[in-house]
Short mmCIF file of C-alpha atoms in Angstrom, two decimals:
data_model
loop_
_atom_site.label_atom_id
_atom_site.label_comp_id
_atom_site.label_asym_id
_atom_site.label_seq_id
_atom_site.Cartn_x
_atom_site.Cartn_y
_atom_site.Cartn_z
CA UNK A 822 0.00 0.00 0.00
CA UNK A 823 1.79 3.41 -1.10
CA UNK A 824 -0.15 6.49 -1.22
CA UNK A 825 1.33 9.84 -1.67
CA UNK A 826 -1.52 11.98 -0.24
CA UNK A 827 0.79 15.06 0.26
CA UNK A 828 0.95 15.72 -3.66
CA UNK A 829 0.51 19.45 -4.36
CA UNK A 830 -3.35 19.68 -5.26
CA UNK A 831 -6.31 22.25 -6.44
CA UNK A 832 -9.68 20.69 -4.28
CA UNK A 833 -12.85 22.07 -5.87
CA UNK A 834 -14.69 24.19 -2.78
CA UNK A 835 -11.38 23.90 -0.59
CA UNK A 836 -10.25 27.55 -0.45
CA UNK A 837 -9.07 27.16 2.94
CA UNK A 838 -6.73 24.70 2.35
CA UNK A 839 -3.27 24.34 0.55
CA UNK A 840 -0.97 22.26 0.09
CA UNK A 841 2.84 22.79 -0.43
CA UNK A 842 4.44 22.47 -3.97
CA UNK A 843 7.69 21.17 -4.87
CA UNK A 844 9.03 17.89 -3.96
CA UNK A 845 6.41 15.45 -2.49
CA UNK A 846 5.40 18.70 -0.52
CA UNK A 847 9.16 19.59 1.39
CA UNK A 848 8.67 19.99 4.78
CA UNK A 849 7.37 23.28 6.18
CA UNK A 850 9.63 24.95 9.33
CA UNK A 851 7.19 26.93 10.51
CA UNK A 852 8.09 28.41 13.52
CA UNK A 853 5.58 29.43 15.96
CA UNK A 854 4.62 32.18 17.93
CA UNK A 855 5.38 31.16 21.31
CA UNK A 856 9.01 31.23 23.02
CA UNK A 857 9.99 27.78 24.86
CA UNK A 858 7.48 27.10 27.71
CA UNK A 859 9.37 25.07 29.25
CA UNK A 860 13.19 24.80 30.90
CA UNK A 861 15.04 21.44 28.98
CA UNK A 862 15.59 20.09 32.77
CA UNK A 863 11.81 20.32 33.13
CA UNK A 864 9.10 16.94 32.14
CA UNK A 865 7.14 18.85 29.25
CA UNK A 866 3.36 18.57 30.64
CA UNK A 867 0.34 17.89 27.75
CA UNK A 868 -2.61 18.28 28.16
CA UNK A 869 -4.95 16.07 25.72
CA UNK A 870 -8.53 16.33 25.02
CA UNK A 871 -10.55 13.70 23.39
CA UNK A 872 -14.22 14.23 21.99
CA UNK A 873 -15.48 10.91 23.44
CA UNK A 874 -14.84 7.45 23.72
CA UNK A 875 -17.48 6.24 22.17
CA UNK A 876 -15.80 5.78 18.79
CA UNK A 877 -13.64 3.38 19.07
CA UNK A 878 -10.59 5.65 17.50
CA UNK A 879 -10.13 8.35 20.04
CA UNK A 880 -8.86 5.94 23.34
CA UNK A 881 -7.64 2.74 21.00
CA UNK A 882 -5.43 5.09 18.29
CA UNK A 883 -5.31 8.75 18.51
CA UNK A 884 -4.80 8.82 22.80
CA UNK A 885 -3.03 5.59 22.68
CA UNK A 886 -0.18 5.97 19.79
CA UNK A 887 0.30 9.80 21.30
CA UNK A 888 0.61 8.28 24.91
CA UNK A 889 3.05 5.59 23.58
CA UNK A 890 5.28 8.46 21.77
CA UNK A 891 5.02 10.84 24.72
CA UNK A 892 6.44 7.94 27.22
CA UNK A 893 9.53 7.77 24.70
CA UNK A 894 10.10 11.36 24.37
CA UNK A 895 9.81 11.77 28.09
CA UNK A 896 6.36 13.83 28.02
CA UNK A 897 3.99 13.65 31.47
CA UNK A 898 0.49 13.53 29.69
CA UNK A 899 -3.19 13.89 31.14
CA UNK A 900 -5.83 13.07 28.68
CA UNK A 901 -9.40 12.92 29.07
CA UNK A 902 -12.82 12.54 27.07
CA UNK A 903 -15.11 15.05 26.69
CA UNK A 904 -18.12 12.50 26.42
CA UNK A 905 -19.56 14.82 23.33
CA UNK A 906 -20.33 17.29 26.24
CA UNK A 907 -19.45 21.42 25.35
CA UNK A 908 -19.71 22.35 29.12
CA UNK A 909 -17.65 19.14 30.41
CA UNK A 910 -14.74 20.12 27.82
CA UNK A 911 -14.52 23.46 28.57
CA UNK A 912 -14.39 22.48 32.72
CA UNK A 913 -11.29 20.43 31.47
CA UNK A 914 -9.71 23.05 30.14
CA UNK A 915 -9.70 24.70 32.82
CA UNK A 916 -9.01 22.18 35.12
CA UNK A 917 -5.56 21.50 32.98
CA UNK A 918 -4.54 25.16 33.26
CA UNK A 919 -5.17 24.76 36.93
CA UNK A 920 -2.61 22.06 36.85
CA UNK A 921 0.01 23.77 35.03
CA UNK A 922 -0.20 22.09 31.14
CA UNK A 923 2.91 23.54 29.14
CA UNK A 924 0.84 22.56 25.97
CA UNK A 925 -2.85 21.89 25.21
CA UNK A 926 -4.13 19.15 22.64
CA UNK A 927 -7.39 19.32 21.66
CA UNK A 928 -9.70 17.66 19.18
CA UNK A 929 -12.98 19.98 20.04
CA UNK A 930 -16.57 18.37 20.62
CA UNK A 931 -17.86 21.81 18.62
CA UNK A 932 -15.15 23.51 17.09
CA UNK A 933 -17.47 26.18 16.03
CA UNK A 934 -17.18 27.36 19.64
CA UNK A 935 -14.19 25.76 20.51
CA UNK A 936 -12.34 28.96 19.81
CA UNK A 937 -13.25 30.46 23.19
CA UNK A 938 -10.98 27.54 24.96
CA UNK A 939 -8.25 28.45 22.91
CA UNK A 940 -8.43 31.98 23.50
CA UNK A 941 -8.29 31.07 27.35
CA UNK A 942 -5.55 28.84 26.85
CA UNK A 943 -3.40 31.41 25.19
CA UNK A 944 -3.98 34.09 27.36
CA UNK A 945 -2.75 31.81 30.13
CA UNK A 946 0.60 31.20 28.30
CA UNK A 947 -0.67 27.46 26.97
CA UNK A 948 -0.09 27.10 23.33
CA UNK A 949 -2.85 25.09 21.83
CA UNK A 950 -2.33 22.14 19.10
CA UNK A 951 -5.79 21.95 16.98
CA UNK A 952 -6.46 18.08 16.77
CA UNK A 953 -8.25 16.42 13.94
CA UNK A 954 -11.43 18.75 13.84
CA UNK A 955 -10.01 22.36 12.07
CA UNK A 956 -11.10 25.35 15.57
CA UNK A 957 -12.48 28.89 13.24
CA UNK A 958 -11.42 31.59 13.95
CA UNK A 959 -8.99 30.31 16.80
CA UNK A 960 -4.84 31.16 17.39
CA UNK A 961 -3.80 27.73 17.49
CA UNK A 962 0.30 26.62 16.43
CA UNK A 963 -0.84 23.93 14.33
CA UNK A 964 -3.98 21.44 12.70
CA UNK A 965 -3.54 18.05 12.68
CA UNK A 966 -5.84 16.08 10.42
CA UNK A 967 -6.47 13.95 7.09
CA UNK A 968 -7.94 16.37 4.44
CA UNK A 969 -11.57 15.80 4.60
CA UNK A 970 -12.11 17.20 1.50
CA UNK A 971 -10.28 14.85 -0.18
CA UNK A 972 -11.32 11.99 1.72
CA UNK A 973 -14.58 12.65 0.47
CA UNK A 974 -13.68 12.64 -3.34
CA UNK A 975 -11.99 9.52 -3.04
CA UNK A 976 -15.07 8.11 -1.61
CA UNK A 977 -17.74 9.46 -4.05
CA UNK A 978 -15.48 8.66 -7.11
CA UNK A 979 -15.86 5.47 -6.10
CA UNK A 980 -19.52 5.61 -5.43
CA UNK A 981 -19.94 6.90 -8.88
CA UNK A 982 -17.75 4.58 -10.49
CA UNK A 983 -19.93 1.62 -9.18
CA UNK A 984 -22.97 3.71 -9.93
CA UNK A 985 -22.97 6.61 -12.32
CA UNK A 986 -27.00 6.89 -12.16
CA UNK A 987 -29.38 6.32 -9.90
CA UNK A 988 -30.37 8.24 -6.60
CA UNK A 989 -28.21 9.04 -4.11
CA UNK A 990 -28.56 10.05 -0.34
CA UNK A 991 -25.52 11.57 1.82
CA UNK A 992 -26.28 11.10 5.43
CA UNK A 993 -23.41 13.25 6.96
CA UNK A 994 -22.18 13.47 10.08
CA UNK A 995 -22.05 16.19 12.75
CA UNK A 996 -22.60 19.62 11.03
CA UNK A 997 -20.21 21.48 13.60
CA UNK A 998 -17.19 19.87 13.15
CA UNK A 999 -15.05 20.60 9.71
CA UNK A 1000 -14.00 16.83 9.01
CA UNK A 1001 -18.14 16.57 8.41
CA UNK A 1002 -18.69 19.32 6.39
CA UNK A 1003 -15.68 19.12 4.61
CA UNK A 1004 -16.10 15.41 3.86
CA UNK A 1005 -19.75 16.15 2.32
CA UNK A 1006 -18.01 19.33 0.73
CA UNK A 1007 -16.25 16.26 -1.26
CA UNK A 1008 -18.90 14.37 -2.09
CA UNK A 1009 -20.63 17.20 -4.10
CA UNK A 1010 -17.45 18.38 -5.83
CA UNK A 1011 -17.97 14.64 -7.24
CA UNK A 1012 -21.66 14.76 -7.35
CA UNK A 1013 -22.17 17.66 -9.14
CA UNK A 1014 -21.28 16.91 -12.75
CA UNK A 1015 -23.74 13.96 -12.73
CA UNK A 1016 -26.33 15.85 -10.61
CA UNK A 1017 -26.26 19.02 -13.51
CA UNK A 1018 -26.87 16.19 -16.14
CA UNK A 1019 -29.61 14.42 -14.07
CA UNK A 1020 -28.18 11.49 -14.08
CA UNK A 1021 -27.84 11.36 -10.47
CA UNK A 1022 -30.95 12.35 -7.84
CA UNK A 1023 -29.95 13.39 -4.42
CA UNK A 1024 -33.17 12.57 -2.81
CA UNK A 1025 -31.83 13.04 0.50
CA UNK A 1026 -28.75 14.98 2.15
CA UNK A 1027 -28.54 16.12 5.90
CA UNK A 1028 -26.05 16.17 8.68
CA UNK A 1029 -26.88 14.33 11.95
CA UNK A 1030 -26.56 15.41 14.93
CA UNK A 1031 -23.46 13.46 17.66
CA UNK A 1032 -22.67 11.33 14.18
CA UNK A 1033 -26.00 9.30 15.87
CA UNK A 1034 -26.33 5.95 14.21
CA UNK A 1035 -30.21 6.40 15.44
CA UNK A 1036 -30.76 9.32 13.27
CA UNK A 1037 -29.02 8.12 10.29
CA UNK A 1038 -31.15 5.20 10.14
CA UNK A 1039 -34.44 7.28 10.70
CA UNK A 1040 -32.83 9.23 7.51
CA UNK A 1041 -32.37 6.93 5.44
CA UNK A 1042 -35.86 5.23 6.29
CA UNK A 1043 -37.90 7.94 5.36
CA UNK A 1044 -35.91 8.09 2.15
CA UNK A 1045 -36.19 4.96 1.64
CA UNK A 1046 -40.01 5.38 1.57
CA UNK A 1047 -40.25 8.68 -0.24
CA UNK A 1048 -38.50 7.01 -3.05
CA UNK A 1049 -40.21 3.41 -3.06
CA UNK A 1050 -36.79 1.67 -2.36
CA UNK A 1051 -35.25 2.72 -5.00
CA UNK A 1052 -31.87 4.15 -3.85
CA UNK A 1053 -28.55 3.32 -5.36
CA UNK A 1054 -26.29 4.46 -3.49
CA UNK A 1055 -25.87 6.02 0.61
CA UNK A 1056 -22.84 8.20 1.49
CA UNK A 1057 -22.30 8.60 5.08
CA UNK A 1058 -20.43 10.38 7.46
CA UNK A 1059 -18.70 8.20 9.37
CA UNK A 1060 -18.97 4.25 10.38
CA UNK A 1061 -21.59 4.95 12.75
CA UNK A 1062 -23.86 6.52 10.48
CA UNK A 1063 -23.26 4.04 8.15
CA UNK A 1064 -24.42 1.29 10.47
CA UNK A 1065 -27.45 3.18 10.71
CA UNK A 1066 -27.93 3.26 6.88
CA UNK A 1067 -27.28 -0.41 6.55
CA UNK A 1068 -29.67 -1.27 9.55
CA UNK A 1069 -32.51 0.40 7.55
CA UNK A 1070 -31.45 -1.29 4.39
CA UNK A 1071 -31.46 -4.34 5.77
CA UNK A 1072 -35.08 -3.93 7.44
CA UNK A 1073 -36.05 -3.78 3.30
CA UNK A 1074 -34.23 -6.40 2.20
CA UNK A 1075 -31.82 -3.95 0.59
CA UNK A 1076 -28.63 -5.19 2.47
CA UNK A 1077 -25.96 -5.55 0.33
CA UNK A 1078 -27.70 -4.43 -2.92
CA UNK A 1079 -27.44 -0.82 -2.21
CA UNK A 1080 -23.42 1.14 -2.07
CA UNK A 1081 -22.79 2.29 1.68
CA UNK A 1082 -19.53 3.63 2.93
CA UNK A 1083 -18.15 4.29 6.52
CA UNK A 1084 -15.29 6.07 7.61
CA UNK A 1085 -12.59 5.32 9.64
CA UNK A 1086 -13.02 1.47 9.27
CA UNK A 1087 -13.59 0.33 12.74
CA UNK A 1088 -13.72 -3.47 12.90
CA UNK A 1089 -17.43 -3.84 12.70
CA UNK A 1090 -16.87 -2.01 9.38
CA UNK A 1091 -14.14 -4.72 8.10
CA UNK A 1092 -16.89 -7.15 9.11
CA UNK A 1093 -19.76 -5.69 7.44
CA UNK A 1094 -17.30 -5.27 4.17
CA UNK A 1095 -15.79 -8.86 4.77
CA UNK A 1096 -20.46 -9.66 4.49
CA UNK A 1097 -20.49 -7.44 1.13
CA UNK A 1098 -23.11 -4.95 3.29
CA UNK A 1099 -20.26 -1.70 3.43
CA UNK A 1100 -18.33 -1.51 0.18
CA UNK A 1101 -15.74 0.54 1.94
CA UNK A 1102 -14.66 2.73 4.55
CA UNK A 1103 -11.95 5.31 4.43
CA UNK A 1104 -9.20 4.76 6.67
CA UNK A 1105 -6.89 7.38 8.59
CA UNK A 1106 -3.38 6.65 9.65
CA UNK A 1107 -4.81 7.16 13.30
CA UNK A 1108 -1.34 6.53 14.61
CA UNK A 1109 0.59 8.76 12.69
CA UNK A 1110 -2.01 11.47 14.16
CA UNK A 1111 -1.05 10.60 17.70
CA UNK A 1112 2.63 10.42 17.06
CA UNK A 1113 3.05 13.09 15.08
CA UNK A 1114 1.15 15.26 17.89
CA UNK A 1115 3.49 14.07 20.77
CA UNK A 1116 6.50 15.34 17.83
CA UNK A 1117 4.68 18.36 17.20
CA UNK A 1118 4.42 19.01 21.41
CA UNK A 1119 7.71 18.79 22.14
CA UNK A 1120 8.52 21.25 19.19
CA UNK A 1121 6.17 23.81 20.34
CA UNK A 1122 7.39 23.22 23.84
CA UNK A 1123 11.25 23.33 23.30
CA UNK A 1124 10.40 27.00 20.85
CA UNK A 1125 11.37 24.50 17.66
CA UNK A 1126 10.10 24.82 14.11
CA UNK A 1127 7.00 21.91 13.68
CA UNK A 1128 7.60 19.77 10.77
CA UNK A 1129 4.38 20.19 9.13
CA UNK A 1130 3.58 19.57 5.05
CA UNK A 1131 0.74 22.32 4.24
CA UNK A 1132 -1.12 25.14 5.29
CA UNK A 1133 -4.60 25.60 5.98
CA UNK A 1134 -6.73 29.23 6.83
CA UNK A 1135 -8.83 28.66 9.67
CA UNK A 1136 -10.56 32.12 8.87
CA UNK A 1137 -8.09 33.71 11.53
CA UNK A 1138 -4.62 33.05 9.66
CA UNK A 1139 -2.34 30.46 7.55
CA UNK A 1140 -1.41 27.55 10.54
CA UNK A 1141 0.87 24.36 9.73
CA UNK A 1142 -1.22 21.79 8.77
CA UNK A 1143 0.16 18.49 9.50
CA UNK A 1144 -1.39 16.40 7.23
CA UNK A 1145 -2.14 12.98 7.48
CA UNK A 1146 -2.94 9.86 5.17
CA UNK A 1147 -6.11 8.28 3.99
CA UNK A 1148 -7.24 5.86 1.94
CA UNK A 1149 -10.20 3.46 0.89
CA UNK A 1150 -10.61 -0.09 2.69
CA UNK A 1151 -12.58 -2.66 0.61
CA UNK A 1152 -12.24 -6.51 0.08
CA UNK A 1153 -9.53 -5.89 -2.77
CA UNK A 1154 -7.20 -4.24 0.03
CA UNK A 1155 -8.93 -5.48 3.28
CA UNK A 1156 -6.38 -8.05 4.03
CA UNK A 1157 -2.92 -5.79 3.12
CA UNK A 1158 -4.33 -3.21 4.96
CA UNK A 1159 -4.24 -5.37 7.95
CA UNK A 1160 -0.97 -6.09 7.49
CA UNK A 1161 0.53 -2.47 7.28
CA UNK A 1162 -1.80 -1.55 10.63
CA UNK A 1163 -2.34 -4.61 12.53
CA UNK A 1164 -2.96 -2.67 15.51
CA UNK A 1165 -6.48 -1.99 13.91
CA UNK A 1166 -7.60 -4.24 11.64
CA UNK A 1167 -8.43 -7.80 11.86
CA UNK A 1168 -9.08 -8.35 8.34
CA UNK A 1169 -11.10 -11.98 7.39
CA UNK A 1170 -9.52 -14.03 4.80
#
């Protein structure tokens, strides 16, 4: 599996993001604006801030590969879950500064408003590193996270490509966060040539709520009876929302006969591809995320340059973007892809 996802590209709708030309993307020293917050005879103290545990990505990849590279680069860290709770998230942040974090990692549960946490961060000398969901408006160093945009395009070219006509539904995922409306931002930028010719129908498109598996299904229910069945073809958000989708499929006798994609490709997902119900899900390189976060820690901490390989505008100004790789999981790749990241999958033969 090789996949050179850093390539210098022009994403239809993604004005706010830019990759770096030249070779492969050469690595960006972008120095930020913080001196060393910490002495070098000091323990560097993190602070990191999952959304929730519920998804099985945020404590079994993202906390644990950034916990594994902190231990060997000698970083104290205290992580939590937010529990997809605004109020509890912002009590942790404070908490943390109470405790005297040097750094502050944090993947927001709406980063719509998340930009308020920041701005108390900063203001108590805490540099904040935006994880996987891009903060507006917010004065973070750096944004870790796979281009959504992309991720999307990948997936709907592939939709397409098994299904050039027919009608279509996107159940999305949760409207506040970028990686959601960026991913459906992808979709369309597919979509739209075959939509302008007609010979695609979207006959339904919303986001839902907590990426809720409940209200994906409800979606794609009452689509499925607007529409007497006849759907070709359900783009979704995220694994969760795809289970939803396939549970209502299924209810019709639909499962299987009908294109569904997940994201992230928990191991339910390689099961339900493994049973020909999911025809993919995208896949993030969850723990180059994590260690490339503990990296980019230690480089904010010690006043360093971060090794990042684009930009991206977060409507306040041009941050590093650390970008990181994704690709489509189906059967033809199911079982290499479980080589390269064992840790995750447990593909079927």
């Amino acid at each position: 599996m090789s996949e050179n996802t850093y390539a210098a590209k022009e994403l239809g709708g993604a004005t706010r993001r830019q990759v770096l030309g030249g070779a492969a993307a050469a690595l960006l020293a972008a120095m930020v604006g913080f001196k060393a917050v910490y002495a070098q005879d000091k323990t560097l103290k993190v602070g990191l801030i999952m959304p929730n545990y519920d998804q099985l990505r945020w404590r079994n990849a993202d906390q644990a590969f950034f916990e594994k590279e902190a231990a060997l680069l000698g970083i104290e860290v205290l992580a939590q879950s937010s529990e997809a709770n605004e109020a509890l998230q912002a009590s942790q942040v404070e908490n943390m500064l109470t405790q005297g974090i040097d750094i502050l990692v944090l993947t927001p549960v709406n980063a719509n408003a998340a930009a308020g946490l920041v701005r108390k961060a900063t203001a108590a000398g805490v540099p904040v590193i935006n994880y996987n969901f891009l903060i507006d408006q917010a004065d973070v160093v750096c944004f870790l996270g796979r281009d959504a945009v992309e991720m999307g395009e990948k997936i709907a070219q592939a939709a397409v490509e098994a299904h050039p006509t027919g009608n279509y539904i996107i159940a999305a995922g949760e409207e506040s966060t970028s990686v959601a409306r960026e991913t459906r931002q992808g979709y369309i930028n597919v979509l739209q040539p075959f939509l302008d010719k007609g010979d695609i129908k979207l006959v339904s498109d919303q986001f839902n709520k907590n990426w809720s598996t409940d209200t994906a299904r409800a979606q794609v229910e009452n689509a499925l009876t607007k529409n007497n069945n006849d759907v070709a073809v359900v783009l979704c958000g995220n694994d969760g929302t795809a289970y939803g989708a396939i549970q209502a499929l299924q209810a019709q006798g639909l499962g299987g006969k009908v294109w569904v994609n997940g994201i992230d490709a928990e191991p339910r997902a390689q099961e339900l591809i493994t049973e020909g119900l999911m025809a993919l899900s995208n896949f993030t390189a969850f723990d180059q995320m994590g260690v490339e976060a503990a990296k980019a820690a230690v480089a904010v901490g010690s006043g360093q340059p971060i090794a990042s390989n684009a930009v991206v505008n977060n409507g306040a100004k041009d941050i590093p973007w650390i970008k990181i790789l994704n690709f489509n999981v189906s059967k033809d790749n199911l079982e290499q892809s479980a080589k390269d990241y064992p840790w995750w999958f447990a593909a079927k033969s």
